[in-house]
Coordinates of C-alpha atoms and ligand atoms in Angstrom, one line a residue:
M191 CA -21.0 26.4 18.9
K192 CA -24.1 27.3 17.0
P193 CA -24.9 26.4 13.4
R194 CA -23.2 28.8 11.1
E195 CA -24.5 30.2 7.8
I196 CA -22.0 29.9 5.0
K197 CA -24.2 31.4 2.3
R198 CA -28.0 31.9 2.2
G199 CA -29.4 28.4 2.7
I200 CA -26.1 26.7 3.3
Y201 CA -25.1 26.0 6.9
F202 CA -22.2 24.4 8.8
V203 CA -24.0 22.0 11.2
G204 CA -20.9 20.0 12.3
A205 CA -19.1 19.6 15.6
V206 CA -15.7 20.8 16.8
D207 CA -13.9 18.3 19.0
W208 CA -11.4 20.4 20.9
D209 CA -10.3 17.6 23.3
R210 CA -9.8 14.5 21.1
R211 CA -6.2 13.5 21.2
L212 CA -6.2 10.2 19.3
F213 CA -7.8 9.2 16.1
D214 CA -8.4 5.5 15.1
S215 CA -6.8 4.7 18.4
L216 CA -3.6 5.4 16.5
I217 CA -3.1 8.9 15.2
P218 CA -2.1 11.7 17.6
L219 CA -4.3 14.8 17.3
P220 CA -2.3 17.6 19.0
D221 CA -4.9 20.2 17.9
G222 CA -8.1 18.3 18.2
T223 CA -10.3 18.0 15.2
S224 CA -13.8 18.7 13.8
Y225 CA -16.4 16.7 12.0
N226 CA -18.0 19.0 9.5
S227 CA -21.5 18.4 8.3
Y228 CA -23.3 20.8 6.0
L229 CA -27.0 21.5 5.4
I230 CA -28.0 22.7 2.0
K231 CA -31.5 24.1 1.4
G232 CA -32.7 24.3 -2.2
S233 CA -36.0 25.8 -3.3
E234 CA -37.5 22.3 -3.4
K235 CA -35.3 19.9 -1.5
T236 CA -32.9 19.8 1.4
A237 CA -29.7 17.9 1.7
L238 CA -27.3 17.1 4.5
I239 CA -23.7 16.4 3.5
D240 CA -22.0 13.9 5.8
T241 CA -22.8 13.7 9.5
V242 CA -20.5 13.7 12.6
D243 CA -18.7 11.2 14.8
P244 CA -21.2 9.3 16.9
T245 CA -19.7 10.9 20.1
M246 CA -20.9 14.2 18.8
E247 CA -24.3 13.1 17.5
P248 CA -26.3 15.4 19.9
V249 CA -24.4 18.4 18.6
L250 CA -25.6 17.7 15.0
V251 CA -29.2 17.0 16.2
N252 CA -29.3 20.2 18.2
H253 CA -28.0 22.2 15.2
L254 CA -30.8 20.7 13.0
D255 CA -33.4 21.6 15.7
E256 CA -32.1 25.1 16.1
L257 CA -32.4 25.6 12.3
K258 CA -35.9 24.1 12.6
V259 CA -35.2 21.6 9.9
K260 CA -38.5 19.7 9.5
N261 CA -37.5 17.6 6.5
I262 CA -34.3 16.3 4.9
D263 CA -34.7 14.7 1.5
Y264 CA -31.1 13.5 1.0
V265 CA -28.4 12.5 3.4
I266 CA -25.2 12.4 1.3
A267 CA -22.5 10.1 2.6
N268 CA -19.3 11.0 0.8
H269 CA -17.4 8.4 2.9
A270 CA -18.4 5.4 5.0
E271 CA -15.8 6.0 7.8
Q272 CA -17.6 6.4 11.1
D273 CA -16.3 9.9 12.0
H274 CA -18.6 11.1 9.2
S275 CA -21.2 8.3 8.8
G276 CA -21.6 7.4 12.5
S277 CA -24.6 9.6 13.1
I278 CA -26.4 8.6 9.9
P279 CA -28.7 6.1 11.6
R280 CA -29.9 8.8 14.1
V281 CA -30.5 11.2 11.2
L282 CA -32.4 8.6 9.2
E283 CA -34.5 7.8 12.2
K284 CA -35.2 11.5 12.8
Y285 CA -36.0 12.1 9.2
P286 CA -37.9 9.0 8.0
E287 CA -38.4 10.4 4.5
A288 CA -34.7 11.0 3.9
K289 CA -32.8 8.9 1.3
L290 CA -29.2 8.1 1.9
V291 CA -27.1 9.0 -1.2
C292 CA -23.7 7.4 -1.8
T293 CA -21.6 5.4 -4.3
P294 CA -22.6 1.8 -4.9
R295 CA -19.5 0.6 -3.0
C296 CA -20.3 2.9 -0.1
K297 CA -23.8 1.5 0.1
G298 CA -22.4 -2.0 0.9
M299 CA -20.0 -0.6 3.5
L300 CA -22.7 1.4 5.2
I301 CA -24.9 -1.7 5.4
D302 CA -21.9 -3.6 6.9
L303 CA -20.7 -0.9 9.3
L304 CA -24.0 0.7 10.4
L305 CA -26.6 -1.8 9.5
V306 CA -28.6 0.7 7.5
A307 CA -31.7 -0.8 5.8
E308 CA -31.3 -1.4 2.1
D309 CA -34.4 0.6 1.1
R310 CA -33.0 3.8 2.5
F311 CA -30.4 4.1 -0.3
I312 CA -30.0 5.9 -3.6
T313 CA -26.7 5.1 -5.2
V314 CA -25.2 7.6 -7.6
E315 CA -22.7 7.1 -10.5
D316 CA -19.8 9.4 -11.2
K317 CA -20.9 12.8 -12.4
E318 CA -24.5 12.1 -11.7
T319 CA -26.6 15.0 -10.4
I320 CA -29.5 15.6 -8.0
S321 CA -31.6 18.8 -8.2
L322 CA -32.6 20.6 -5.0
G323 CA -34.7 23.0 -7.2
N324 CA -32.5 26.1 -7.6
R325 CA -29.4 24.2 -6.6
T326 CA -27.7 21.3 -8.3
I327 CA -25.5 18.7 -6.6
E328 CA -23.0 16.8 -8.6
F329 CA -21.3 13.7 -7.3
I330 CA -17.7 13.1 -8.3
H331 CA -16.4 9.6 -7.6
A332 CA -13.0 9.8 -6.0
P333 CA -11.9 6.3 -5.0
W334 CA -9.1 5.9 -2.5
V335 CA -9.2 9.3 -0.8
H336 CA -8.7 7.4 1.4
W337 CA -11.1 4.4 1.3
P338 CA -12.3 2.7 -1.9
E339 CA -15.9 4.0 -1.7
T340 CA -15.2 7.8 -1.5
M341 CA -16.8 10.5 -3.5
L342 CA -16.8 14.3 -3.5
T343 CA -19.9 16.5 -3.7
Y344 CA -19.9 19.6 -5.8
L345 CA -22.6 22.3 -5.5
R346 CA -22.7 23.8 -8.9
E347 CA -24.4 27.2 -8.6
D348 CA -22.4 28.1 -5.5
K349 CA -19.1 26.6 -6.7
I350 CA -18.6 24.8 -3.4
L351 CA -16.7 21.5 -3.2
F352 CA -17.4 19.2 -0.3
P353 CA -14.5 16.7 -0.5
C354 CA -14.9 15.0 2.9
D355 CA -11.4 13.9 4.1
F356 CA -9.6 15.2 0.9
F357 CA -8.0 18.5 1.7
G358 CA -9.0 18.2 5.4
S359 CA -7.0 18.9 8.5
H360 CA -7.3 17.7 12.1
L361 CA -7.7 21.1 13.6
A362 CA -10.2 22.3 16.1
T363 CA -10.9 26.0 15.5
S364 CA -13.7 28.5 16.2
N365 CA -13.2 30.0 12.7
L366 CA -15.3 28.8 9.8
Y367 CA -12.5 29.6 7.3
V368 CA -8.8 29.4 7.3
T369 CA -7.3 32.5 9.0
D370 CA -3.8 31.3 9.7
E371 CA -2.4 29.6 6.6
G372 CA 0.8 28.5 8.4
Q373 CA -1.1 26.7 11.0
V374 CA -3.4 25.0 8.6
Y375 CA -0.6 24.1 6.2
E376 CA 1.1 22.2 8.9
A377 CA -2.1 20.5 10.1
A378 CA -3.2 19.6 6.5
K379 CA 0.3 18.3 5.7
R380 CA 0.2 16.1 8.7
Y381 CA -3.2 14.9 7.6
Y382 CA -2.0 14.2 4.1
A383 CA 1.0 12.3 5.4
E384 CA -1.0 10.0 7.7
I385 CA -4.2 9.5 5.7
M386 CA -3.6 10.3 2.0
M387 CA 0.1 9.6 1.2
P388 CA -0.4 5.9 1.0
F389 CA -2.7 6.5 -1.9
R390 CA -0.5 9.1 -3.7
T391 CA -1.2 7.9 -7.2
N392 CA -5.0 8.1 -6.5
I393 CA -4.6 11.5 -5.0
Q394 CA -2.8 12.6 -8.2
K395 CA -5.7 11.2 -10.3
N396 CA -8.3 12.9 -8.2
L397 CA -6.5 16.3 -8.2
E398 CA -6.5 16.0 -12.0
K399 CA -10.2 15.1 -12.0
I400 CA -11.2 18.3 -10.2
K401 CA -8.9 20.7 -11.8
D402 CA -11.4 22.1 -14.3
Y403 CA -14.2 22.7 -11.8
P404 CA -14.6 26.3 -10.8
I405 CA -14.3 26.3 -7.0
D406 CA -14.9 29.3 -4.8
I407 CA -15.0 27.4 -1.5
I408 CA -13.6 24.0 -0.4
A409 CA -15.6 22.7 2.6
P410 CA -13.8 19.6 3.9
S411 CA -15.2 17.4 6.7
H412 CA -12.3 18.1 9.1
G413 CA -10.8 21.5 9.9
P414 CA -11.6 24.9 8.6
M415 CA -13.0 25.7 5.2
Y416 CA -11.0 27.3 2.4
D417 CA -12.3 30.5 0.9
K418 CA -9.0 30.7 -1.0
P419 CA -9.0 27.1 -2.3
E420 CA -5.8 27.6 -4.4
F421 CA -3.8 27.6 -1.2
I422 CA -4.7 24.0 -0.3
I423 CA -4.9 22.8 -3.9
K424 CA -1.3 24.0 -4.6
A425 CA -0.1 22.4 -1.3
Y426 CA -1.7 19.1 -2.3
R427 CA -0.1 19.3 -5.8
D428 CA 3.3 19.9 -4.3
W429 CA 2.9 17.0 -1.9
A430 CA 1.4 14.5 -4.4
F431 CA 3.4 15.4 -7.5
G432 CA 6.5 17.0 -6.1
E433 CA 10.0 15.6 -6.3
P434 CA 11.7 14.8 -2.9
K435 CA 13.9 17.5 -1.4
N436 CA 17.4 17.5 -0.2
I437 CA 16.3 16.2 3.2
V438 CA 17.3 13.2 5.4
I439 CA 14.9 11.9 8.0
L440 CA 16.6 10.3 10.9
P441 CA 14.4 8.5 13.4
Y442 CA 16.6 6.9 16.0
I443 CA 16.6 5.4 19.4
S444 CA 19.6 4.7 21.7
M445 CA 19.8 2.6 24.9
H446 CA 23.3 3.4 26.3
G447 CA 24.4 6.3 24.2
S448 CA 26.4 4.7 21.4
T449 CA 23.8 5.1 18.7
R450 CA 23.1 8.6 20.0
R451 CA 26.7 9.5 19.6
M452 CA 26.6 8.2 16.0
V453 CA 23.5 10.2 15.3
A454 CA 25.0 13.4 16.6
Y455 CA 28.1 12.9 14.4
F456 CA 26.1 11.9 11.4
V457 CA 23.8 14.9 11.6
E458 CA 26.7 17.2 11.7
A459 CA 28.4 15.4 8.8
L460 CA 25.2 15.8 6.7
A461 CA 24.8 19.5 7.7
Q462 CA 28.4 20.2 6.7
R463 CA 27.5 18.9 3.2
G464 CA 24.5 21.1 2.8
V465 CA 21.9 18.4 3.5
T466 CA 18.9 19.2 5.7
V467 CA 18.5 16.6 8.5
K468 CA 15.5 16.1 10.7
Q469 CA 16.2 13.8 13.7
F470 CA 13.5 12.3 15.8
D471 CA 14.2 10.6 19.2
L472 CA 11.7 7.8 19.0
T473 CA 11.3 7.7 22.8
V474 CA 9.6 11.0 22.8
T475 CA 8.7 11.9 19.2
D476 CA 5.2 12.7 18.0
L477 CA 4.8 10.1 15.2
G478 CA 2.5 12.4 13.3
K479 CA 5.5 14.8 13.0
L480 CA 7.7 12.0 11.8
A481 CA 5.1 11.0 9.2
M482 CA 4.7 14.7 8.0
S483 CA 8.5 15.0 7.6
L484 CA 8.5 12.0 5.3
V485 CA 6.2 13.8 2.7
D486 CA 9.1 15.5 1.0
A487 CA 12.3 13.8 2.2
A488 CA 14.6 12.1 -0.2
T489 CA 16.3 9.7 2.3
I490 CA 15.5 7.9 5.5
V491 CA 18.2 6.7 7.8
I492 CA 17.1 4.7 10.8
G493 CA 19.3 4.7 13.9
T494 CA 19.0 1.8 16.2
P495 CA 20.9 -0.4 18.7
T496 CA 20.6 -4.1 18.4
V497 CA 18.5 -5.6 21.2
L498 CA 17.5 -9.2 21.5
A499 CA 19.3 -9.9 18.2
G500 CA 17.3 -7.4 16.2
P501 CA 16.4 -3.7 15.9
H502 CA 14.9 -1.9 18.9
P503 CA 11.1 -2.0 18.9
G504 CA 11.0 1.8 18.6
A505 CA 12.9 1.5 15.3
V506 CA 10.7 -1.3 14.2
Y507 CA 7.7 1.1 14.7
A508 CA 9.4 3.8 12.7
A509 CA 10.2 1.4 9.8
Y510 CA 6.7 0.1 9.8
L511 CA 5.2 3.6 9.8
A512 CA 7.4 4.7 6.9
N513 CA 6.5 1.6 4.9
A514 CA 2.8 1.8 5.7
I515 CA 2.4 5.4 4.6
R516 CA 4.5 4.6 1.5
A517 CA 6.9 7.6 2.0
N518 CA 8.2 8.9 -1.3
V519 CA 11.9 8.5 -0.2
K520 CA 14.4 7.3 -2.7
F521 CA 17.3 6.2 -0.5
A522 CA 17.6 4.4 2.8
S523 CA 20.2 3.3 5.3
I524 CA 20.6 2.1 8.8
I525 CA 23.1 3.1 11.5
G526 CA 23.6 1.8 15.0
S527 CA 25.6 -0.1 17.5
Y528 CA 25.5 -3.7 18.7
G529 CA 27.1 -5.6 21.6
W530 CA 27.7 -9.1 20.3
G531 CA 25.8 -9.7 17.1
G532 CA 22.3 -9.9 15.6
K533 CA 20.3 -9.4 12.4
T534 CA 19.3 -5.7 12.8
V535 CA 19.8 -4.7 9.1
E536 CA 18.2 -7.8 7.6
Q537 CA 15.1 -7.5 9.8
L538 CA 14.6 -3.7 9.2
V539 CA 15.2 -4.0 5.4
A540 CA 12.6 -6.8 5.3
M541 CA 10.1 -4.4 6.8
I542 CA 10.1 -1.7 4.1
P543 CA 9.1 -3.4 0.9
N544 CA 6.8 -0.6 -0.1
L545 CA 9.6 1.9 -0.1
K546 CA 11.1 2.0 -3.6
V547 CA 14.5 2.9 -2.3
E548 CA 18.1 2.3 -3.1
L549 CA 19.6 0.9 0.0
L550 CA 22.9 2.7 0.7
P551 CA 25.8 1.2 2.8
T552 CA 24.8 0.8 6.4
V553 CA 27.0 1.7 9.4
I554 CA 26.5 -0.9 12.1
I555 CA 29.3 -0.9 14.7
K556 CA 30.4 -2.8 17.8
G557 CA 30.1 -0.9 21.0
Y558 CA 30.9 2.8 21.2
P559 CA 32.0 4.6 18.0
R560 CA 35.7 4.9 17.2
E561 CA 37.6 6.9 14.6
A562 CA 37.0 4.4 11.8
D563 CA 33.3 4.4 12.5
F564 CA 33.1 8.2 12.3
G565 CA 34.9 7.8 8.9
A566 CA 32.2 5.4 7.8
L567 CA 29.5 7.9 8.8
D568 CA 31.4 10.6 6.8
N569 CA 31.3 8.3 3.8
L570 CA 27.6 7.7 4.2
A571 CA 26.9 11.4 4.5
E572 CA 29.0 12.1 1.4
T573 CA 27.2 9.4 -0.6
I574 CA 23.8 10.8 0.4
A575 CA 24.9 14.4 -0.5
Q576 CA 26.2 13.1 -3.9
K577 CA 23.0 11.1 -4.6
H578 CA 20.8 14.0 -3.8
K579 CA 22.8 16.2 -6.1
E580 CA 22.8 13.7 -9.0
Q581 CA 19.0 13.4 -8.7
G582 CA 18.6 17.2 -8.7
F583 CA 17.0 17.2 -5.2
V584 CA 17.3 20.7 -3.8
Ligands
FEO627 FE1 -12.5 11.5 8.4 FE2 -11.7 8.8 6.6 O1 -12.6 9.8 7.9

């Protein structure tokens, strides 16, 4: 893909990565991703906002060559993570006059991660500005979206916000702007769940911080740009400030069918009581989808057999994930079957200290479920339905 002009003198010079399927050796990318870098020419100075993943460095360099960029005055690093900063050393080498602009904390991280020479930096404070002549860049410190050093860049005259990861989506697309809001909503929600939700309070603060800025375009560093920014700002406000909904998330795993039978019965029992249930078979599920489902669920119930005296490792992974991303659930329980004993409940409960949940009665049975066990599942479903009602979760 060629460089793309966004407005006169403002270009997309990033790279679309259609084929990447895993991020951080951890996060599934069903739809690829992009590393968005932006070139801004002012009447006197030129700035580059973020770079690209080092695997895509030649793409960025080619874009700059195609645009015949002879000089860059400022390379702005909104974030030190390598998918945006990884090509900075190459850009600094290509443009020896360029200064690297970032927060004081980001400076230390870029020195540590990329071994950038100290004399290349200009550090900027919150709300500080740099003039490009006829264009003014303002830096908005935004710590913990999603690392401690992050900032947003705001181009005042053009009313464009460059928020790096904030509002981004792992989505490879040939379109510069969002064209399919449904598709982008899902990709951005997945991104929020995996990357931003652990820092929900900071996300709230930073949403408040930008709320009075006039913004015509949001140009994130992953996924398409937003020319109707209210779409993604509203979605973020819903995710970050919203109350949980009348939803139960049920990640489960079954070895010989007993836990699976319990899950099938329990899902029906909840559905009969008007509770939405999303079940995930952990042997095949996309963990990104599981994470996304936890953004607005009120309850998590983990279904697991007991194996080697504890929960199945698949269930351990699900509990670890929910705890790590600090899902905003309010209630939790565990259901499952065992053969002769074990400490499944104790071990799983010990794994979720970040979840500020009320632990509801668990249903742990011996062998295949019998009538009394189904009764216990009915009771748990009833308790959940009542709790959701009492809290006003709809
Ligand atoms: Fe897209 Fe936190 O890097």
